[in-house]
JSON list of C-alpha atoms in Angstrom, two decimals:
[
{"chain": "Y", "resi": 1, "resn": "UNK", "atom": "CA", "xyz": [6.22, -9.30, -2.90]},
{"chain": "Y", "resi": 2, "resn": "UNK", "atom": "CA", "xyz": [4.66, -6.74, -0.43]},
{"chain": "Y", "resi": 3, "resn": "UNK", "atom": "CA", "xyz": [6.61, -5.11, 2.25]},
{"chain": "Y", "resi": 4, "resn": "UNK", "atom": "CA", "xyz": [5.09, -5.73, 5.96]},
{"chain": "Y", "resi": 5, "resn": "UNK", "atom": "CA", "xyz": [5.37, -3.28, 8.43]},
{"chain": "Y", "resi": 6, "resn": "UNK", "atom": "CA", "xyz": [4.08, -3.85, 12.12]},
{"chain": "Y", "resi": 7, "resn": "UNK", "atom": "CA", "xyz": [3.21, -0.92, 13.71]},
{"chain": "Y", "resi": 8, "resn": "UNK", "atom": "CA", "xyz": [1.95, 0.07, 17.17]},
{"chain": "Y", "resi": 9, "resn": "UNK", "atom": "CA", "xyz": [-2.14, 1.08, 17.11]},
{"chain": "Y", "resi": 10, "resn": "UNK", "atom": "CA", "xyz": [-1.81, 3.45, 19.56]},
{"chain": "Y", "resi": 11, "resn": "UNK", "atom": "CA", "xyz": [1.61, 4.75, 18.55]},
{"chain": "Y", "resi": 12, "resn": "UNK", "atom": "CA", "xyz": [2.60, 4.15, 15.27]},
{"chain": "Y", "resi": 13, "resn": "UNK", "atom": "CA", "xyz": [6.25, 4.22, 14.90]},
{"chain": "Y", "resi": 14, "resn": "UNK", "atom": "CA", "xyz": [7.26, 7.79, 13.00]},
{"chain": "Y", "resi": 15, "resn": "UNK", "atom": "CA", "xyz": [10.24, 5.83, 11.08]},
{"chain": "Y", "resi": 16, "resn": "UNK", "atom": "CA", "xyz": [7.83, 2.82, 9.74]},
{"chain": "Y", "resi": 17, "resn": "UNK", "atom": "CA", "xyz": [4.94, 5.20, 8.84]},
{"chain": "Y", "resi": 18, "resn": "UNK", "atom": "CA", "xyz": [7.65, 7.96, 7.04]},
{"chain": "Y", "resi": 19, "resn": "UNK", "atom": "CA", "xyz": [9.04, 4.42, 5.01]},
{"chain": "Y", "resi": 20, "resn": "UNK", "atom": "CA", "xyz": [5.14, 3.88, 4.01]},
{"chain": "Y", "resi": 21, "resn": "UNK", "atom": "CA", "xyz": [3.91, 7.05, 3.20]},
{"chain": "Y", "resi": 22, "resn": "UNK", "atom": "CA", "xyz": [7.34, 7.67, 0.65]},
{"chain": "Y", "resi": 23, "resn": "UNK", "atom": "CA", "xyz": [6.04, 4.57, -0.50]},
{"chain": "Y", "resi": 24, "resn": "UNK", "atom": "CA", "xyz": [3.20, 5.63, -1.38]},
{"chain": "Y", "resi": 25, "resn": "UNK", "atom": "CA", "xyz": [4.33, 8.73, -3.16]},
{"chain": "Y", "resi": 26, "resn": "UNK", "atom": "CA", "xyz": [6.20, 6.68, -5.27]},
{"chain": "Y", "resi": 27, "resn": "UNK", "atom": "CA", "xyz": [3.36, 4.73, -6.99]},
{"chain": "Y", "resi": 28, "resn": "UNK", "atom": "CA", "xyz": [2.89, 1.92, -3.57]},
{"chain": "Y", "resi": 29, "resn": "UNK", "atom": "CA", "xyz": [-0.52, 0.29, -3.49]},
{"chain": "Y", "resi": 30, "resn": "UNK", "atom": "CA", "xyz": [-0.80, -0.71, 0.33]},
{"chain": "Y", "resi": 31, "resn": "UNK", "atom": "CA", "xyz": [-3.52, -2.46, 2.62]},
{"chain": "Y", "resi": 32, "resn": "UNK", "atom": "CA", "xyz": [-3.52, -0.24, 5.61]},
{"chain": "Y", "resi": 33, "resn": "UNK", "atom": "CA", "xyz": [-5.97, -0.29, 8.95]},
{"chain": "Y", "resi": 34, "resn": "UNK", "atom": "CA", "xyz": [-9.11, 2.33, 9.66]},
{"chain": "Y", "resi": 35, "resn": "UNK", "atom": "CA", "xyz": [-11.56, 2.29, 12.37]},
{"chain": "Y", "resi": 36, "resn": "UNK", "atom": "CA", "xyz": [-13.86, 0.36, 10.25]},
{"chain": "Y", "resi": 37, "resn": "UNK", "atom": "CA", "xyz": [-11.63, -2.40, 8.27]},
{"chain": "Y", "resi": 38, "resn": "UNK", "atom": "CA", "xyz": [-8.66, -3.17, 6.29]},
{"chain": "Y", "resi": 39, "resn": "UNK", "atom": "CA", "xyz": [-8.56, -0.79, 3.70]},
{"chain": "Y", "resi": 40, "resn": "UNK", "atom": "CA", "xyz": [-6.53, -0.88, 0.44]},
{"chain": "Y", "resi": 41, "resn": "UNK", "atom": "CA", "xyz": [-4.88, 2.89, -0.66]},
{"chain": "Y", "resi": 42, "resn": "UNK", "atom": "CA", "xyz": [-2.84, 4.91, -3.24]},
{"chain": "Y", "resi": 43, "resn": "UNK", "atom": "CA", "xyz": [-2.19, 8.45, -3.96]},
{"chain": "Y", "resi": 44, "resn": "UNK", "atom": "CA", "xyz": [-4.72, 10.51, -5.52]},
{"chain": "Y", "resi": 45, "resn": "UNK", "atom": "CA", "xyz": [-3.47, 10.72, -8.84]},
{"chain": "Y", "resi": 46, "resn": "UNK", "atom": "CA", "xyz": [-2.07, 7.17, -9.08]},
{"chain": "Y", "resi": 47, "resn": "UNK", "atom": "CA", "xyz": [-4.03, 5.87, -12.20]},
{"chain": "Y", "resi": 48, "resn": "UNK", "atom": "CA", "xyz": [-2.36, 2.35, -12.15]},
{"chain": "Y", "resi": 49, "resn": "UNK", "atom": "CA", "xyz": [-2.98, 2.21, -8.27]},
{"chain": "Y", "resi": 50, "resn": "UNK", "atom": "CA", "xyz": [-6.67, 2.76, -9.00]},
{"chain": "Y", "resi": 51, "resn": "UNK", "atom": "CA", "xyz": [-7.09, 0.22, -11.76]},
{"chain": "Y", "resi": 52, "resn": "UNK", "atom": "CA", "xyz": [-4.91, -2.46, -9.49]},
{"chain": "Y", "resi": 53, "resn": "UNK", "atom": "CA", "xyz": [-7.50, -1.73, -6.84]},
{"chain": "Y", "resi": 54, "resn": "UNK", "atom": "CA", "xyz": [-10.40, -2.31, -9.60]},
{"chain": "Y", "resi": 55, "resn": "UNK", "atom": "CA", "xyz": [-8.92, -5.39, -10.44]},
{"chain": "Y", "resi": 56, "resn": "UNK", "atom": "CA", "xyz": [-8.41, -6.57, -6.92]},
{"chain": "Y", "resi": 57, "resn": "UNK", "atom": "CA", "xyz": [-11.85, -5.86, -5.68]},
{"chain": "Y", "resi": 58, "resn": "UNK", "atom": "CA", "xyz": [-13.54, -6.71, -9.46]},
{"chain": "Y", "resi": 59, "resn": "UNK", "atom": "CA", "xyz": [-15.01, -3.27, -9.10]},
{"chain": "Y", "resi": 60, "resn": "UNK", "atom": "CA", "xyz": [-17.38, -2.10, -12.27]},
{"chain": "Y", "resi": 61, "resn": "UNK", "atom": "CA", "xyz": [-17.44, 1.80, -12.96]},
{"chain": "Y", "resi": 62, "resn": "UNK", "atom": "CA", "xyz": [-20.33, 2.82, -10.74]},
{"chain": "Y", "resi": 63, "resn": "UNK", "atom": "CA", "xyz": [-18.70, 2.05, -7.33]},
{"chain": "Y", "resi": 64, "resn": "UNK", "atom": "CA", "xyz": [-18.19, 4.94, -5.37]},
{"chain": "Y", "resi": 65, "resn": "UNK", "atom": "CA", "xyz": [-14.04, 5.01, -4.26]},
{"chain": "Y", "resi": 66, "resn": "UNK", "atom": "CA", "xyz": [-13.47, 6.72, -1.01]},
{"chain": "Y", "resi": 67, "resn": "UNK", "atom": "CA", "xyz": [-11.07, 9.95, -0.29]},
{"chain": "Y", "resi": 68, "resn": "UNK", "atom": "CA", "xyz": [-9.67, 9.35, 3.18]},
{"chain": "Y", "resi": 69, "resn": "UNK", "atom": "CA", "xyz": [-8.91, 12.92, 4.85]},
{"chain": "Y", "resi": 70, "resn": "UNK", "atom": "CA", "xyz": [-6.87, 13.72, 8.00]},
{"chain": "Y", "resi": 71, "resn": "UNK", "atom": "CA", "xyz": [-9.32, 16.61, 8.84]},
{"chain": "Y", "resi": 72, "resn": "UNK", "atom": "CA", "xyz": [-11.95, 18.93, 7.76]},
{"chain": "Y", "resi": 73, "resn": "UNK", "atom": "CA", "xyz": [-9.01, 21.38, 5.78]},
{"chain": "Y", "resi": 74, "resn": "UNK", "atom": "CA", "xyz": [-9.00, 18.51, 3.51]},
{"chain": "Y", "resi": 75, "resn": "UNK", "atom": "CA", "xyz": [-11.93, 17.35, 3.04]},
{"chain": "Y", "resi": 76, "resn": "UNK", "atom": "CA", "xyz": [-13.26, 20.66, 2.39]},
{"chain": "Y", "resi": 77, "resn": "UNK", "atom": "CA", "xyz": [-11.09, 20.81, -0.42]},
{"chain": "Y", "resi": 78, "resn": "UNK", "atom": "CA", "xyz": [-12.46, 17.85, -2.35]},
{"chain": "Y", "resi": 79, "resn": "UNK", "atom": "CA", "xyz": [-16.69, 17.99, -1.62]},
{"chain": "Y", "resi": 80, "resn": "UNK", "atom": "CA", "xyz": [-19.10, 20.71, -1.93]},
{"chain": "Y", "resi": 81, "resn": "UNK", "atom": "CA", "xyz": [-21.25, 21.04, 1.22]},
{"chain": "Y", "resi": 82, "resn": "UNK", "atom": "CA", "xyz": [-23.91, 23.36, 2.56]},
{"chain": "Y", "resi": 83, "resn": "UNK", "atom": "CA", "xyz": [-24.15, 24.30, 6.12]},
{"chain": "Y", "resi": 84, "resn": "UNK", "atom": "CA", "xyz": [-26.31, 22.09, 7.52]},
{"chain": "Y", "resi": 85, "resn": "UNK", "atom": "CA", "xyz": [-24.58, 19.20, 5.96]},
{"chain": "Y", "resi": 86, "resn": "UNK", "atom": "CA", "xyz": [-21.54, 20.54, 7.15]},
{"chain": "Y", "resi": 87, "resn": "UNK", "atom": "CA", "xyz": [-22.52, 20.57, 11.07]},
{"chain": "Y", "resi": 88, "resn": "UNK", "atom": "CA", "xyz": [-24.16, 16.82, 10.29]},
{"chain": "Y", "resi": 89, "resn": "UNK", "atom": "CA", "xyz": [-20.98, 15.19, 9.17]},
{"chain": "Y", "resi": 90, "resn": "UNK", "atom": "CA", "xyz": [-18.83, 17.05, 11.10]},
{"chain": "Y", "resi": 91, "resn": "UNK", "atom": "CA", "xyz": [-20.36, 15.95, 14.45]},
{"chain": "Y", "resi": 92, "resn": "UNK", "atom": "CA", "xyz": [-20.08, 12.29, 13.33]},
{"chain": "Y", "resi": 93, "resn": "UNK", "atom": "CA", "xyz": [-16.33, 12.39, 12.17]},
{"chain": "Y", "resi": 94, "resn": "UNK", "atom": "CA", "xyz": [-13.69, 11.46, 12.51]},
{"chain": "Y", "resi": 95, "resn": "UNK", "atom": "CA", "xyz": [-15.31, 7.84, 12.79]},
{"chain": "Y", "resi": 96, "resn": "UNK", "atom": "CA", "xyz": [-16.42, 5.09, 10.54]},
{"chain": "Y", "resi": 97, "resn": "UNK", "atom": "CA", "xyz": [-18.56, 7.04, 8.48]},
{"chain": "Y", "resi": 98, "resn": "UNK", "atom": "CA", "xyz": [-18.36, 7.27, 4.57]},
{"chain": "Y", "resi": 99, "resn": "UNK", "atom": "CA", "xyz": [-20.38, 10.61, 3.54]},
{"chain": "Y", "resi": 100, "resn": "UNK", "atom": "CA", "xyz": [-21.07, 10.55, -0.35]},
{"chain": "Y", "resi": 101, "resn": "UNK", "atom": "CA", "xyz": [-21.15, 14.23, -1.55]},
{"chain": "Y", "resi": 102, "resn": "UNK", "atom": "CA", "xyz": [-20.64, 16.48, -4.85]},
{"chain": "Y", "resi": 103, "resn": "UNK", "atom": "CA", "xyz": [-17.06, 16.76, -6.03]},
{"chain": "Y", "resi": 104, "resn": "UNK", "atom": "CA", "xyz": [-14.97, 20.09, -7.10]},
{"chain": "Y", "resi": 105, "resn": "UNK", "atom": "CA", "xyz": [-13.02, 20.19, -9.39]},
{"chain": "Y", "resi": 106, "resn": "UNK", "atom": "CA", "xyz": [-10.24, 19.44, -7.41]},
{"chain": "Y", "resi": 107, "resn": "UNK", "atom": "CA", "xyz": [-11.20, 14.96, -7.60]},
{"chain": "Y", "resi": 108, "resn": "UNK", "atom": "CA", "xyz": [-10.21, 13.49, -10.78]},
{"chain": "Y", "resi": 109, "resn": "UNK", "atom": "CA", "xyz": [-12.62, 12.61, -12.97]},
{"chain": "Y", "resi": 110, "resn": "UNK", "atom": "CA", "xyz": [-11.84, 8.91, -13.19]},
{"chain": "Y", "resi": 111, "resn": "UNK", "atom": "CA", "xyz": [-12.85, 9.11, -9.57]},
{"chain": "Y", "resi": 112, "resn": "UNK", "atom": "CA", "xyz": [-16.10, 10.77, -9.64]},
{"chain": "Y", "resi": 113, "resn": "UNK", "atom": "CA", "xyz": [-19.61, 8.72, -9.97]},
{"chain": "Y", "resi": 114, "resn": "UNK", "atom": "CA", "xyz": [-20.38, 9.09, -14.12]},
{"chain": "Y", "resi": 115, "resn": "UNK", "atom": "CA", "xyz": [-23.50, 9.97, -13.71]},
{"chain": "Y", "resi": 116, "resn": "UNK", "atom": "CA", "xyz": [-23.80, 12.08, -10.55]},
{"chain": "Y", "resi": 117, "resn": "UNK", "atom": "CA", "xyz": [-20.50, 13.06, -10.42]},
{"chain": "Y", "resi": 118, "resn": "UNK", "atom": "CA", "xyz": [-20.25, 12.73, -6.48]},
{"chain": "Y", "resi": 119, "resn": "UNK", "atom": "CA", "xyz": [-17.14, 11.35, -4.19]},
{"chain": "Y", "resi": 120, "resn": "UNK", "atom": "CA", "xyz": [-16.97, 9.02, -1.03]},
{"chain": "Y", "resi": 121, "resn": "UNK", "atom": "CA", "xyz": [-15.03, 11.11, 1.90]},
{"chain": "Y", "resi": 122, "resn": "UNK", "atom": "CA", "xyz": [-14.49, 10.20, 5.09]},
{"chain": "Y", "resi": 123, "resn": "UNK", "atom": "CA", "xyz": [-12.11, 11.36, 8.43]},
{"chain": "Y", "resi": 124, "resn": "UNK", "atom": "CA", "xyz": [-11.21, 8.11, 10.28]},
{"chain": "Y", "resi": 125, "resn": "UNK", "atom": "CA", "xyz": [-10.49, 7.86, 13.96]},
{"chain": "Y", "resi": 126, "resn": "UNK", "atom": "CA", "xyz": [-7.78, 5.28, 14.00]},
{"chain": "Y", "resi": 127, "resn": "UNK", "atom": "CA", "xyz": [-4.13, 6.39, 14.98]},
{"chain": "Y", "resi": 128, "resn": "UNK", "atom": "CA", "xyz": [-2.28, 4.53, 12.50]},
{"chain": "Y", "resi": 129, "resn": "UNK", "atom": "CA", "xyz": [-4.52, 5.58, 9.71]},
{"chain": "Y", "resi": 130, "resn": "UNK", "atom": "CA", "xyz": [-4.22, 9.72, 11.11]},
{"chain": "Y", "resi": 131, "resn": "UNK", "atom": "CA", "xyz": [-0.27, 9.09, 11.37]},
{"chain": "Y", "resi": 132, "resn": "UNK", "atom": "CA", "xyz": [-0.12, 7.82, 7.82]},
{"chain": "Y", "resi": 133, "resn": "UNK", "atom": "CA", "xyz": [-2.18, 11.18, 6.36]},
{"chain": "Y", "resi": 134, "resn": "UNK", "atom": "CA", "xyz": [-0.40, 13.68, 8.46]},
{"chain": "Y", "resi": 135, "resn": "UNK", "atom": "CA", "xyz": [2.96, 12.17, 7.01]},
{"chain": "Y", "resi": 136, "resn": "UNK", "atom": "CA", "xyz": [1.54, 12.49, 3.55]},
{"chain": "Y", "resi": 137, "resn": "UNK", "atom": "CA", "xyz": [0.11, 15.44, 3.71]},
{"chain": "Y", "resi": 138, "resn": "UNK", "atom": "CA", "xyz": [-3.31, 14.97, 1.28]},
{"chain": "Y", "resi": 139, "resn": "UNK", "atom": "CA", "xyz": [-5.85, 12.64, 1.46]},
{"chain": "Y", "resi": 140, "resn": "UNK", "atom": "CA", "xyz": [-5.46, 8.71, 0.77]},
{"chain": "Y", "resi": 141, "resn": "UNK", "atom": "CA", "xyz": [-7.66, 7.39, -2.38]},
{"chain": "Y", "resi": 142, "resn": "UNK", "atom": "CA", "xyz": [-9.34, 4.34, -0.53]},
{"chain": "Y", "resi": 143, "resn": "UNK", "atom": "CA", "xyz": [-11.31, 1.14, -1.03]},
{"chain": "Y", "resi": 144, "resn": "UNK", "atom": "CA", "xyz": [-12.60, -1.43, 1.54]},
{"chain": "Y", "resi": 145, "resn": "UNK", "atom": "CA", "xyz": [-10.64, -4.53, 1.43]},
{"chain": "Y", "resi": 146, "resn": "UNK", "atom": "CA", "xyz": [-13.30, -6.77, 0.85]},
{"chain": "Y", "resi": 147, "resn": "UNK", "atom": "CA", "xyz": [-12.26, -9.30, -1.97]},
{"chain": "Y", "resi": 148, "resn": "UNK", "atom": "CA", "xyz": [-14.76, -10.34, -4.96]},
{"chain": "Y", "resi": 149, "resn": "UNK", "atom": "CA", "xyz": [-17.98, -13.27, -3.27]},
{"chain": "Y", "resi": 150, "resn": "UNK", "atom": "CA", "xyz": [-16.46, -12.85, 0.27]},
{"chain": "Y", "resi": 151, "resn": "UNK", "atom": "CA", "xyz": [-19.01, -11.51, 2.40]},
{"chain": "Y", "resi": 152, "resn": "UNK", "atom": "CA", "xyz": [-16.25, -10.03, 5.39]},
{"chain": "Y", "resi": 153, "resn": "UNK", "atom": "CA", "xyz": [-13.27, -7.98, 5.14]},
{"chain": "Y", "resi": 154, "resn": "UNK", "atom": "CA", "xyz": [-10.00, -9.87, 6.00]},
{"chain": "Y", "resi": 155, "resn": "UNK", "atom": "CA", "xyz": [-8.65, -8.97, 9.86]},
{"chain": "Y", "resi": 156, "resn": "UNK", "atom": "CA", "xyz": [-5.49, -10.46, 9.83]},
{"chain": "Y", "resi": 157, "resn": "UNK", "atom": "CA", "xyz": [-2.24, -8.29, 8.18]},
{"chain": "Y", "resi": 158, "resn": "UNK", "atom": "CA", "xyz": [-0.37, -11.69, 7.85]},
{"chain": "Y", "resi": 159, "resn": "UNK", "atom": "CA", "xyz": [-3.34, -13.06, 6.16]},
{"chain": "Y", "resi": 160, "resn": "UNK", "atom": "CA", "xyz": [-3.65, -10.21, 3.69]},
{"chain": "Y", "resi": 161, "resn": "UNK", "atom": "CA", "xyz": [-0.16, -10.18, 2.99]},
{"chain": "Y", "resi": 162, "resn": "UNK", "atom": "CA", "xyz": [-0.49, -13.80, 2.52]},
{"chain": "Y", "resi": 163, "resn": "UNK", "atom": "CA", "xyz": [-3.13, -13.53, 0.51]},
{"chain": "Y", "resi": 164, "resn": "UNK", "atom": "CA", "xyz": [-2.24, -10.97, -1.27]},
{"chain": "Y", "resi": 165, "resn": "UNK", "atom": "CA", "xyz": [1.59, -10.81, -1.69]},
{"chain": "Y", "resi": 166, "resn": "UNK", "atom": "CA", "xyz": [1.77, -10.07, -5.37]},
{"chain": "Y", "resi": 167, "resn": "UNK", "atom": "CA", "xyz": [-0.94, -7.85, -5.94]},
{"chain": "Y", "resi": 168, "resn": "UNK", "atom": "CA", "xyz": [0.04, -5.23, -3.32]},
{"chain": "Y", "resi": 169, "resn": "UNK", "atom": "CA", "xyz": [3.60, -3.31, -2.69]},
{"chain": "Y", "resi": 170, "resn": "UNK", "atom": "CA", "xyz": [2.85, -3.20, 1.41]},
{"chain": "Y", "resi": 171, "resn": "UNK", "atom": "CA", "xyz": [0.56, -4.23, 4.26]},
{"chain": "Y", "resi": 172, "resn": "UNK", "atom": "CA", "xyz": [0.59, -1.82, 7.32]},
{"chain": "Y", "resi": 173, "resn": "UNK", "atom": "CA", "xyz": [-0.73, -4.57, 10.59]},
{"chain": "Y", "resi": 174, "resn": "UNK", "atom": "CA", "xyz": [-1.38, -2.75, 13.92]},
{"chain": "Y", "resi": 175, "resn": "UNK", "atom": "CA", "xyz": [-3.83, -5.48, 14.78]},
{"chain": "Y", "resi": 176, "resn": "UNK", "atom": "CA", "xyz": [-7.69, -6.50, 14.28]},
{"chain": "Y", "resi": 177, "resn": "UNK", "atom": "CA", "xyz": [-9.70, -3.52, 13.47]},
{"chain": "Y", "resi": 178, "resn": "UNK", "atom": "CA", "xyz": [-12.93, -5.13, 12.79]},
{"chain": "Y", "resi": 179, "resn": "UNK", "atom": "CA", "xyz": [-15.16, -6.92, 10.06]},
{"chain": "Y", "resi": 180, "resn": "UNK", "atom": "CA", "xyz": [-17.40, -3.91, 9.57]},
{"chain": "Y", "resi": 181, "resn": "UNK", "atom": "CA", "xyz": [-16.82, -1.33, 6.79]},
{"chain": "Y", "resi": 182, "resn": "UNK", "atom": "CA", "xyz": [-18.16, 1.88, 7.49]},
{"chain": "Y", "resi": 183, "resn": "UNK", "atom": "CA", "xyz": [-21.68, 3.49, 7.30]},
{"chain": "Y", "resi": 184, "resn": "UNK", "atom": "CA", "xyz": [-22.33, 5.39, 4.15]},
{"chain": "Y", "resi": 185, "resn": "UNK", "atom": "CA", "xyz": [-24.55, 8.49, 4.34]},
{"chain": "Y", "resi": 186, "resn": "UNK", "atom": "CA", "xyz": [-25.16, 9.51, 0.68]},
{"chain": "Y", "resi": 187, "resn": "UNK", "atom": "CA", "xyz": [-26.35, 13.70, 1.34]},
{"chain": "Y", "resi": 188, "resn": "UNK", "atom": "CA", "xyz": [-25.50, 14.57, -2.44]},
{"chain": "Y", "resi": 189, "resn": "UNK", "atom": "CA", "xyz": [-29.65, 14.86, -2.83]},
{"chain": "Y", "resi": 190, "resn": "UNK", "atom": "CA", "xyz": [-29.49, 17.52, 0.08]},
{"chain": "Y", "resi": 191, "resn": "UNK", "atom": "CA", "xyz": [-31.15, 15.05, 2.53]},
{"chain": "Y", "resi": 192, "resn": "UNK", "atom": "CA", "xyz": [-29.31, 12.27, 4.22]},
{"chain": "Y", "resi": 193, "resn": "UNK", "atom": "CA", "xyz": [-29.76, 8.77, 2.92]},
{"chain": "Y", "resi": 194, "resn": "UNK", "atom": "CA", "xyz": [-28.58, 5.63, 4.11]},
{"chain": "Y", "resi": 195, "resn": "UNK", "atom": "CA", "xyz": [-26.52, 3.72, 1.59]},
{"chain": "Y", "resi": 196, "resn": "UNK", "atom": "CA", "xyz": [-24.89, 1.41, 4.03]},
{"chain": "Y", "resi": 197, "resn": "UNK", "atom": "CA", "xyz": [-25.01, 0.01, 7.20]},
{"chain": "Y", "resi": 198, "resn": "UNK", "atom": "CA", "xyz": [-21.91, -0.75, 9.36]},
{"chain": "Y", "resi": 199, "resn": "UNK", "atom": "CA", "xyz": [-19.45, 0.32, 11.97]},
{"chain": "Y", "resi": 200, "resn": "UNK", "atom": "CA", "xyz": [-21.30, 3.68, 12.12]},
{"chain": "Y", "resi": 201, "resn": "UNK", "atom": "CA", "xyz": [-24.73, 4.20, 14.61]},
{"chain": "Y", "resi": 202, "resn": "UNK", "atom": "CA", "xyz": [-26.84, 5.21, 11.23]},
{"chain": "Y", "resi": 203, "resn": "UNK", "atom": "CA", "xyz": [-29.66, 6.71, 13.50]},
{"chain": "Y", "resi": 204, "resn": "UNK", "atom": "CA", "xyz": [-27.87, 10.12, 13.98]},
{"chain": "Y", "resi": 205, "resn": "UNK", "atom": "CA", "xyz": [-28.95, 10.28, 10.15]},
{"chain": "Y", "resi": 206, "resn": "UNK", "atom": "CA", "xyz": [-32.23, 8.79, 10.07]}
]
């Protein structure tokens, strides 16, 4: 059964988020809130916490997972990007904005695109989300929780924990945050292209 933890979206409770993020460390798949949706996340290197997220979402091996980052340090770390990409994204983040961009070597390979080898990063402006990275310490591997032939993300924590009690270790609630998943701007062919519309204004990029 998954643990619920209700925590303040405007200040998270230190205790609650510490309790998650050692979760997490230890192998936790959790459903936790962005600025965009519910989102479902595990530790970087936590193969069985990608595949459980595969299996949740019925996800084939061409979707694009997302690295959540606390901050530029980060996501530097993980994406190769040129100058004037850099000054693009940077002005739109943190916000709900997924920017798809060439890995380093640093991303796993089970994580990468097979074909073009790129990543989904993003910096989210939501203070439970932030909390939740600073107490890790690294970036959050990520997935929209949008469940297979529904056409909106679920809102309500009790719902997803109802929902999804035995497929998930913990459900962070601070609240509604919204049926739209982000925008995706795909720049790993140099120019910016539009993969996605949501909670994102996309015209910054058209």
């Amino acid at each position: 059964m998954a643990k619920y933890f209700d925590v303040h979206p405007d200040n998270p409770q230190r205790r609650t988020i510490t309790g998650v993020a050692d979760m997490i460390r230890g192998g936790a798949l959790v459903a936790y809130p962005t600025d965009s949706c519910f989102a479902l996340g595990c530790q970087l290197g936590n193969r069985e916490g990608l595949e459980r997220i595969r299996s949740i979402r019925s996800l084939g091996d061409k979707h694009h997972f997302t690295l959540v980052c606390q901050n530029f340090a980060q996501l530097g770390q993980l994406v190769r990007i040129d100058n004037a990409v850099f000054r693009a994204v940077k002005a739109a983040t943190p916000g709900p904005y997924t920017f798809i961009l060439p890995a380093t070597s640093e991303v796993p390979r089970q994580l990468l695109h097979p074909k073009k080898k790129t990543v989904g990063v993003r910096i989210p402006e939501h203070a439970v989300a932030q909390a939740l990275l600073a107490e890790l310490g690294e970036p959050l591997l990520s997935s929209t929780l949008l469940l297979p032939g529904e056409d909106e993300p679920m809102t309500q924590g009790w719902e997803i924990k109802e929902r999804l009690d035995h497929s998930l270790d913990a459900v962070v609630d601070s609240g509604d945050c919204g049926t739209l998943p982000t925008t995706v701007v795909d720049f790993s062919g140099g120019a910016a292209e539009i993969v996605r519309r949501g909670a994102g204004d996309p015209d910054r990029f058209e």
